[in-house]
PDB file of C-alpha atoms in Angstrom:
ATOM      1  CA  MET G   1      -1.374 164.420   4.901  1.00 34.00           C
ATOM      2  CA  LYS G   2      -1.078 163.599   8.769  1.00 42.00           C
ATOM      3  CA  HIS G   3      -4.199 163.759  10.704  1.00 49.00           C
ATOM      4  CA  VAL G   4      -3.543 165.508  13.561  1.00 53.00           C
ATOM      5  CA  ASN G   5      -4.894 163.784  16.856  1.00 67.00           C
ATOM      6  CA  LEU G   6      -5.461 166.296  19.821  1.00 67.00           C
ATOM      7  CA  LEU G   7      -6.113 163.412  21.810  1.00 78.00           C
ATOM      8  CA  ASP G   8      -1.711 162.432  21.934  1.00 75.00           C
ATOM      9  CA  HIS G   9      -1.735 165.191  25.212  1.00 74.00           C
ATOM     10  CA  PHE G  10      -3.339 162.621  27.455  1.00 84.00           C
ATOM     11  CA  PRO G  11      -2.275 159.614  28.770  1.00 86.00           C
ATOM     12  CA  LEU G  12      -3.603 156.588  26.828  1.00 88.00           C
ATOM     13  CA  GLU G  13      -4.783 154.347  29.365  1.00 91.00           C
ATOM     14  CA  SER G  14      -7.127 157.207  31.062  1.00 91.00           C
ATOM     15  CA  LEU G  15      -8.650 157.790  27.401  1.00 93.00           C
ATOM     16  CA  ASN G  16      -9.256 154.175  27.434  1.00 94.00           C
ATOM     17  CA  GLN G  17     -11.136 154.624  31.013  1.00 95.00           C
ATOM     18  CA  GLN G  18     -12.929 157.313  29.722  1.00 96.00           C
ATOM     19  CA  LEU G  19     -14.197 156.307  26.651  1.00 96.00           C
ATOM     20  CA  SER G  20     -14.685 152.520  27.600  1.00 96.00           C
ATOM     21  CA  GLU G  21     -16.910 154.450  30.296  1.00 97.00           C
ATOM     22  CA  CYS G  22     -19.020 156.394  27.890  1.00 97.00           C
ATOM     23  CA  ALA G  23     -18.974 153.435  25.357  1.00 97.00           C
ATOM     24  CA  LYS G  24     -20.718 151.176  27.947  1.00 96.00           C
ATOM     25  CA  SER G  25     -23.468 153.889  28.750  1.00 97.00           C
ATOM     26  CA  LEU G  26     -24.612 153.424  25.461  1.00 96.00           C
ATOM     27  CA  GLY G  27     -24.253 149.699  25.213  1.00 95.00           C
ATOM     28  CA  GLY G  28     -21.368 149.296  24.623  1.00 95.00           C
ATOM     29  CA  LYS G  29     -18.065 150.177  22.032  1.00 96.00           C
ATOM     30  CA  ASN G  30     -20.067 148.922  18.988  1.00 95.00           C
ATOM     31  CA  ILE G  31     -23.074 151.168  19.542  1.00 96.00           C
ATOM     32  CA  PHE G  32     -20.417 154.227  20.526  1.00 97.00           C
ATOM     33  CA  LEU G  33     -18.010 153.254  17.660  1.00 97.00           C
ATOM     34  CA  GLN G  34     -21.341 153.164  15.206  1.00 96.00           C
ATOM     35  CA  LEU G  35     -22.248 156.949  16.702  1.00 97.00           C
ATOM     36  CA  LEU G  36     -18.714 158.068  15.495  1.00 97.00           C
ATOM     37  CA  GLU G  37     -18.925 156.366  12.259  1.00 97.00           C
ATOM     38  CA  SER G  38     -22.422 158.187  11.358  1.00 97.00           C
ATOM     39  CA  ARG G  39     -20.490 161.601  12.842  1.00 97.00           C
ATOM     40  CA  GLU G  40     -17.795 161.145  10.070  1.00 96.00           C
ATOM     41  CA  GLU G  41     -20.386 160.610   7.848  1.00 96.00           C
ATOM     42  CA  ALA G  42     -22.345 163.392   8.366  1.00 96.00           C
ATOM     43  CA  VAL G  43     -22.225 166.752   6.045  1.00 94.00           C
ATOM     44  CA  PRO G  44     -22.345 168.892   6.901  1.00 94.00           C
ATOM     45  CA  HIS G  45     -20.676 168.765  10.393  1.00 96.00           C
ATOM     46  CA  PRO G  46     -23.208 167.602  13.067  1.00 96.00           C
ATOM     47  CA  LEU G  47     -22.146 170.321  15.436  1.00 96.00           C
ATOM     48  CA  ILE G  48     -23.182 173.554  13.557  1.00 96.00           C
ATOM     49  CA  ASP G  49     -27.459 171.763  13.600  1.00 96.00           C
ATOM     50  CA  LYS G  50     -29.122 174.978  14.173  1.00 94.00           C
ATOM     51  CA  GLN G  51     -31.505 172.092  16.451  1.00 96.00           C
ATOM     52  CA  CYS G  52     -28.424 171.602  18.549  1.00 97.00           C
ATOM     53  CA  GLU G  53     -29.122 167.644  17.970  1.00 97.00           C
ATOM     54  CA  PHE G  54     -27.413 165.239  16.478  1.00 97.00           C
ATOM     55  CA  ARG G  55     -29.026 161.470  15.705  1.00 97.00           C
ATOM     56  CA  PHE G  56     -27.809 157.927  14.713  1.00 96.00           C
ATOM     57  CA  ALA G  57     -29.351 154.489  14.566  1.00 95.00           C
ATOM     58  CA  ARG G  58     -28.842 153.771  18.156  1.00 96.00           C
ATOM     59  CA  GLY G  59     -29.280 157.473  19.662  1.00 96.00           C
ATOM     60  CA  SER G  60     -28.613 160.983  19.301  1.00 97.00           C
ATOM     61  CA  ILE G  61     -26.911 164.391  20.834  1.00 98.00           C
ATOM     62  CA  LYS G  62     -28.338 166.824  22.246  1.00 98.00           C
ATOM     63  CA  TRP G  63     -26.925 170.147  23.673  1.00 97.00           C
ATOM     64  CA  SER G  64     -28.151 173.460  24.752  1.00 94.00           C
ATOM     65  CA  LYS G  65     -26.904 175.975  22.289  1.00 94.00           C
ATOM     66  CA  PRO G  66     -26.626 176.733  17.947  1.00 94.00           C
ATOM     67  CA  ILE G  67     -22.949 176.914  17.020  1.00 95.00           C
ATOM     68  CA  PHE G  68     -22.266 178.735  14.137  1.00 95.00           C
ATOM     69  CA  LYS G  69     -20.297 177.934  10.906  1.00 95.00           C
ATOM     70  CA  GLU G  70     -17.802 180.364  11.292  1.00 95.00           C
ATOM     71  CA  LYS G  71     -17.702 179.134  15.275  1.00 95.00           C
ATOM     72  CA  LEU G  72     -16.755 176.114  14.042  1.00 95.00           C
ATOM     73  CA  LYS G  73     -13.844 176.620  11.814  1.00 95.00           C
ATOM     74  CA  LEU G  74     -12.351 179.166  14.206  1.00 94.00           C
ATOM     75  CA  LEU G  75     -12.051 176.105  17.013  1.00 93.00           C
ATOM     76  CA  ASN G  76     -10.687 173.938  14.848  1.00 91.00           C
ATOM     77  CA  LEU G  77      -8.158 176.748  14.183  1.00 89.00           C
ATOM     78  CA  VAL G  78      -7.482 176.882  17.412  1.00 87.00           C
ATOM     79  CA  ARG G  79      -7.415 173.409  18.343  1.00 87.00           C
ATOM     80  CA  LEU G  80      -5.477 172.297  15.412  1.00 84.00           C
ATOM     81  CA  ASN G  81      -2.969 175.110  16.330  1.00 80.00           C
ATOM     82  CA  SER G  82      -2.519 174.657  20.025  1.00 78.00           C
ATOM     83  CA  ALA G  83       0.816 172.939  20.108  1.00 71.00           C
ATOM     84  CA  ASP G  84       0.534 172.201  23.698  1.00 77.00           C
ATOM     85  CA  GLY G  85      -2.937 171.485  24.117  1.00 80.00           C
ATOM     86  CA  ASN G  86      -3.964 174.321  25.969  1.00 84.00           C
ATOM     87  CA  LEU G  87      -6.440 176.443  23.851  1.00 89.00           C
ATOM     88  CA  PHE G  88      -6.526 179.811  25.766  1.00 90.00           C
ATOM     89  CA  PRO G  89      -4.734 182.302  23.642  1.00 87.00           C
ATOM     90  CA  GLN G  90      -1.910 184.268  24.889  1.00 85.00           C
ATOM     91  CA  LYS G  91      -2.586 188.025  24.731  1.00 87.00           C
ATOM     92  CA  GLY G  92      -1.681 190.385  22.003  1.00 84.00           C
ATOM     93  CA  ILE G  93      -1.774 187.473  19.455  1.00 85.00           C
ATOM     94  CA  LYS G  94      -3.846 187.822  16.163  1.00 87.00           C
ATOM     95  CA  GLY G  95      -7.427 187.096  16.972  1.00 86.00           C
ATOM     96  CA  TYR G  96      -7.494 187.222  20.962  1.00 89.00           C
ATOM     97  CA  LYS G  97     -11.111 188.459  21.536  1.00 93.00           C
ATOM     98  CA  SER G  98     -12.087 185.909  19.059  1.00 92.00           C
ATOM     99  CA  MET G  99     -10.739 183.676  20.080  1.00 92.00           C
ATOM    100  CA  LEU G 100     -11.342 184.141  23.477  1.00 92.00           C
ATOM    101  CA  ASN G 101     -14.743 185.023  22.918  1.00 93.00           C
ATOM    102  CA  LEU G 102     -15.318 181.648  21.272  1.00 93.00           C
ATOM    103  CA  LEU G 103     -14.516 179.645  24.305  1.00 93.00           C
ATOM    104  CA  ARG G 104     -16.640 181.762  26.486  1.00 92.00           C
ATOM    105  CA  THR G 105     -19.310 180.826  24.225  1.00 93.00           C
ATOM    106  CA  LEU G 106     -18.635 177.139  23.776  1.00 95.00           C
ATOM    107  CA  ASN G 107     -17.747 176.183  27.511  1.00 93.00           C
ATOM    108  CA  PRO G 108     -21.075 176.765  29.512  1.00 94.00           C
ATOM    109  CA  ILE G 109     -22.511 174.091  26.344  1.00 96.00           C
ATOM    110  CA  THR G 110     -23.148 170.948  27.613  1.00 97.00           C
ATOM    111  CA  PHE G 111     -23.833 168.155  25.387  1.00 98.00           C
ATOM    112  CA  GLU G 112     -25.994 164.652  26.226  1.00 98.00           C
ATOM    113  CA  VAL G 113     -25.873 161.785  24.792  1.00 98.00           C
ATOM    114  CA  GLN G 114     -28.851 159.058  25.121  1.00 97.00           C
ATOM    115  CA  PRO G 115     -29.085 156.229  23.760  1.00 96.00           C
ATOM    116  CA  LYS G 116     -32.470 155.153  21.574  1.00 94.00           C
ATOM    117  CA  ASN G 117     -33.718 152.055  24.246  1.00 91.00           C
ATOM    118  CA  ARG G 118     -33.056 152.945  27.884  1.00 89.00           C
ATOM    119  CA  LYS G 119     -32.214 149.692  28.074  1.00 92.00           C
ATOM    120  CA  ASP G 120     -28.885 150.221  26.284  1.00 92.00           C
ATOM    121  CA  GLY G 121     -27.871 152.743  28.898  1.00 94.00           C
ATOM    122  CA  HIS G 122     -28.273 155.743  30.897  1.00 96.00           C
ATOM    123  CA  GLY G 123     -25.596 157.969  28.191  1.00 96.00           C
ATOM    124  CA  PHE G 124     -23.680 160.479  29.644  1.00 97.00           C
ATOM    125  CA  ARG G 125     -23.051 163.851  29.296  1.00 97.00           C
ATOM    126  CA  PHE G 126     -20.180 166.082  29.190  1.00 97.00           C
ATOM    127  CA  ARG G 127     -18.385 169.896  28.463  1.00 97.00           C
ATOM    128  CA  PRO G 128     -16.125 171.453  25.269  1.00 96.00           C
ATOM    129  CA  PHE G 129     -13.141 172.135  27.772  1.00 94.00           C
ATOM    130  CA  ASP G 130     -11.483 171.282  30.835  1.00 91.00           C
ATOM    131  CA  LEU G 131     -10.620 174.560  32.811  1.00 89.00           C
ATOM    132  CA  ILE G 132      -7.299 174.123  34.480  1.00 87.00           C
ATOM    133  CA  ASN G 133      -7.029 177.472  35.701  1.00 87.00           C
ATOM    134  CA  ASP G 134      -6.856 180.851  34.944  1.00 84.00           C
ATOM    135  CA  LYS G 135      -4.928 180.914  32.039  1.00 87.00           C
ATOM    136  CA  THR G 136      -5.334 177.170  30.395  1.00 88.00           C
ATOM    137  CA  THR G 137      -8.061 175.616  28.899  1.00 91.00           C
ATOM    138  CA  LYS G 138      -7.534 172.004  27.479  1.00 91.00           C
ATOM    139  CA  ILE G 139     -10.360 170.871  24.729  1.00 91.00           C
ATOM    140  CA  ASN G 140     -12.033 167.605  26.985  1.00 94.00           C
ATOM    141  CA  PRO G 141     -11.045 164.620  25.300  1.00 94.00           C
ATOM    142  CA  ILE G 142     -13.993 163.344  25.314  1.00 96.00           C
ATOM    143  CA  PHE G 143     -15.776 166.458  23.135  1.00 96.00           C
ATOM    144  CA  GLU G 144     -12.159 165.741  20.773  1.00 94.00           C
ATOM    145  CA  ALA G 145     -13.075 162.231  20.758  1.00 95.00           C
ATOM    146  CA  VAL G 146     -17.406 162.555  19.604  1.00 97.00           C
ATOM    147  CA  PHE G 147     -16.439 165.043  17.241  1.00 96.00           C
ATOM    148  CA  PHE G 148     -13.616 164.924  16.003  1.00 94.00           C
ATOM    149  CA  THR G 149     -11.034 162.119  15.918  1.00 93.00           C
ATOM    150  CA  ARG G 150     -11.305 159.605  13.150  1.00 93.00           C
ATOM    151  CA  VAL G 151     -12.934 156.613  14.337  1.00 95.00           C
ATOM    152  CA  THR G 152     -10.097 154.494  13.120  1.00 93.00           C
ATOM    153  CA  GLN G 153      -8.161 156.418  15.691  1.00 92.00           C
ATOM    154  CA  ILE G 154     -10.515 155.605  18.983  1.00 94.00           C
ATOM    155  CA  LYS G 155     -10.593 151.691  17.845  1.00 94.00           C
ATOM    156  CA  LYS G 156      -6.991 151.991  19.214  1.00 92.00           C
ATOM    157  CA  ILE G 157      -7.936 153.471  21.771  1.00 92.00           C
ATOM    158  CA  LEU G 158     -10.358 151.427  23.470  1.00 93.00           C
ATOM    159  CA  ASN G 159      -8.750 148.098  22.491  1.00 89.00           C
ATOM    160  CA  PRO G 160      -5.102 149.356  23.544  1.00 78.00           C
ATOM    161  CA  LYS G 161      -3.841 145.011  23.402  1.00 77.00           C
ATOM    162  CA  ASN G 162      -5.296 144.681  19.765  1.00 62.00           C
ATOM    163  CA  ASN G 163      -2.176 147.353  18.523  1.00 56.00           C
ATOM    164  CA  ARG G 164       0.965 146.312  19.868  1.00 45.00           C
ATOM    165  CA  SER G 165       1.860 150.448  20.152  1.00 47.00           C
ATOM    166  CA  TYR G 166      -0.220 153.455  20.061  1.00 48.00           C
ATOM    167  CA  ASN G 167       1.055 154.658  16.803  1.00 45.00           C
ATOM    168  CA  HIS G 168      -0.414 157.343  15.409  1.00 45.00           C
ATOM    169  CA  GLU G 169      -1.892 157.578  11.462  1.00 42.00           C
TER     170      GLU G 169
END
């Protein structure tokens, strides 16, 4: 089964720059990749932690509001069924109100990633969505990378010169 990569909707150069800045603010690519590997190994998914926190060996992610399992399932459904990257639901479709409620619920949440050792960096913040206009909402590529994209894909984005082409698994 082919893994869907929503980061395909973003230019590789821009993604490389954004993810490199995030990695630098944590102390480097290795620490950033350790975060992603820890997230991949976590069961259940880190976003449904009742304490609104995910800890990994070299730092933590904290957010302002609990996300329930049902919201995570709906978010995954909306993410994976968005052909053009726009998460904003079209009026009249089945589940319109649920999807709109999901966006309204999650949009104000701020995620803060901090290294355990302050000497490593100042960390970074991000929100789950980018509001383009009143009919277009796209997933924030940092949110997608930190919580959903496979580590192997992030490695390819962070090291594009090591890959002859940017192929997705």
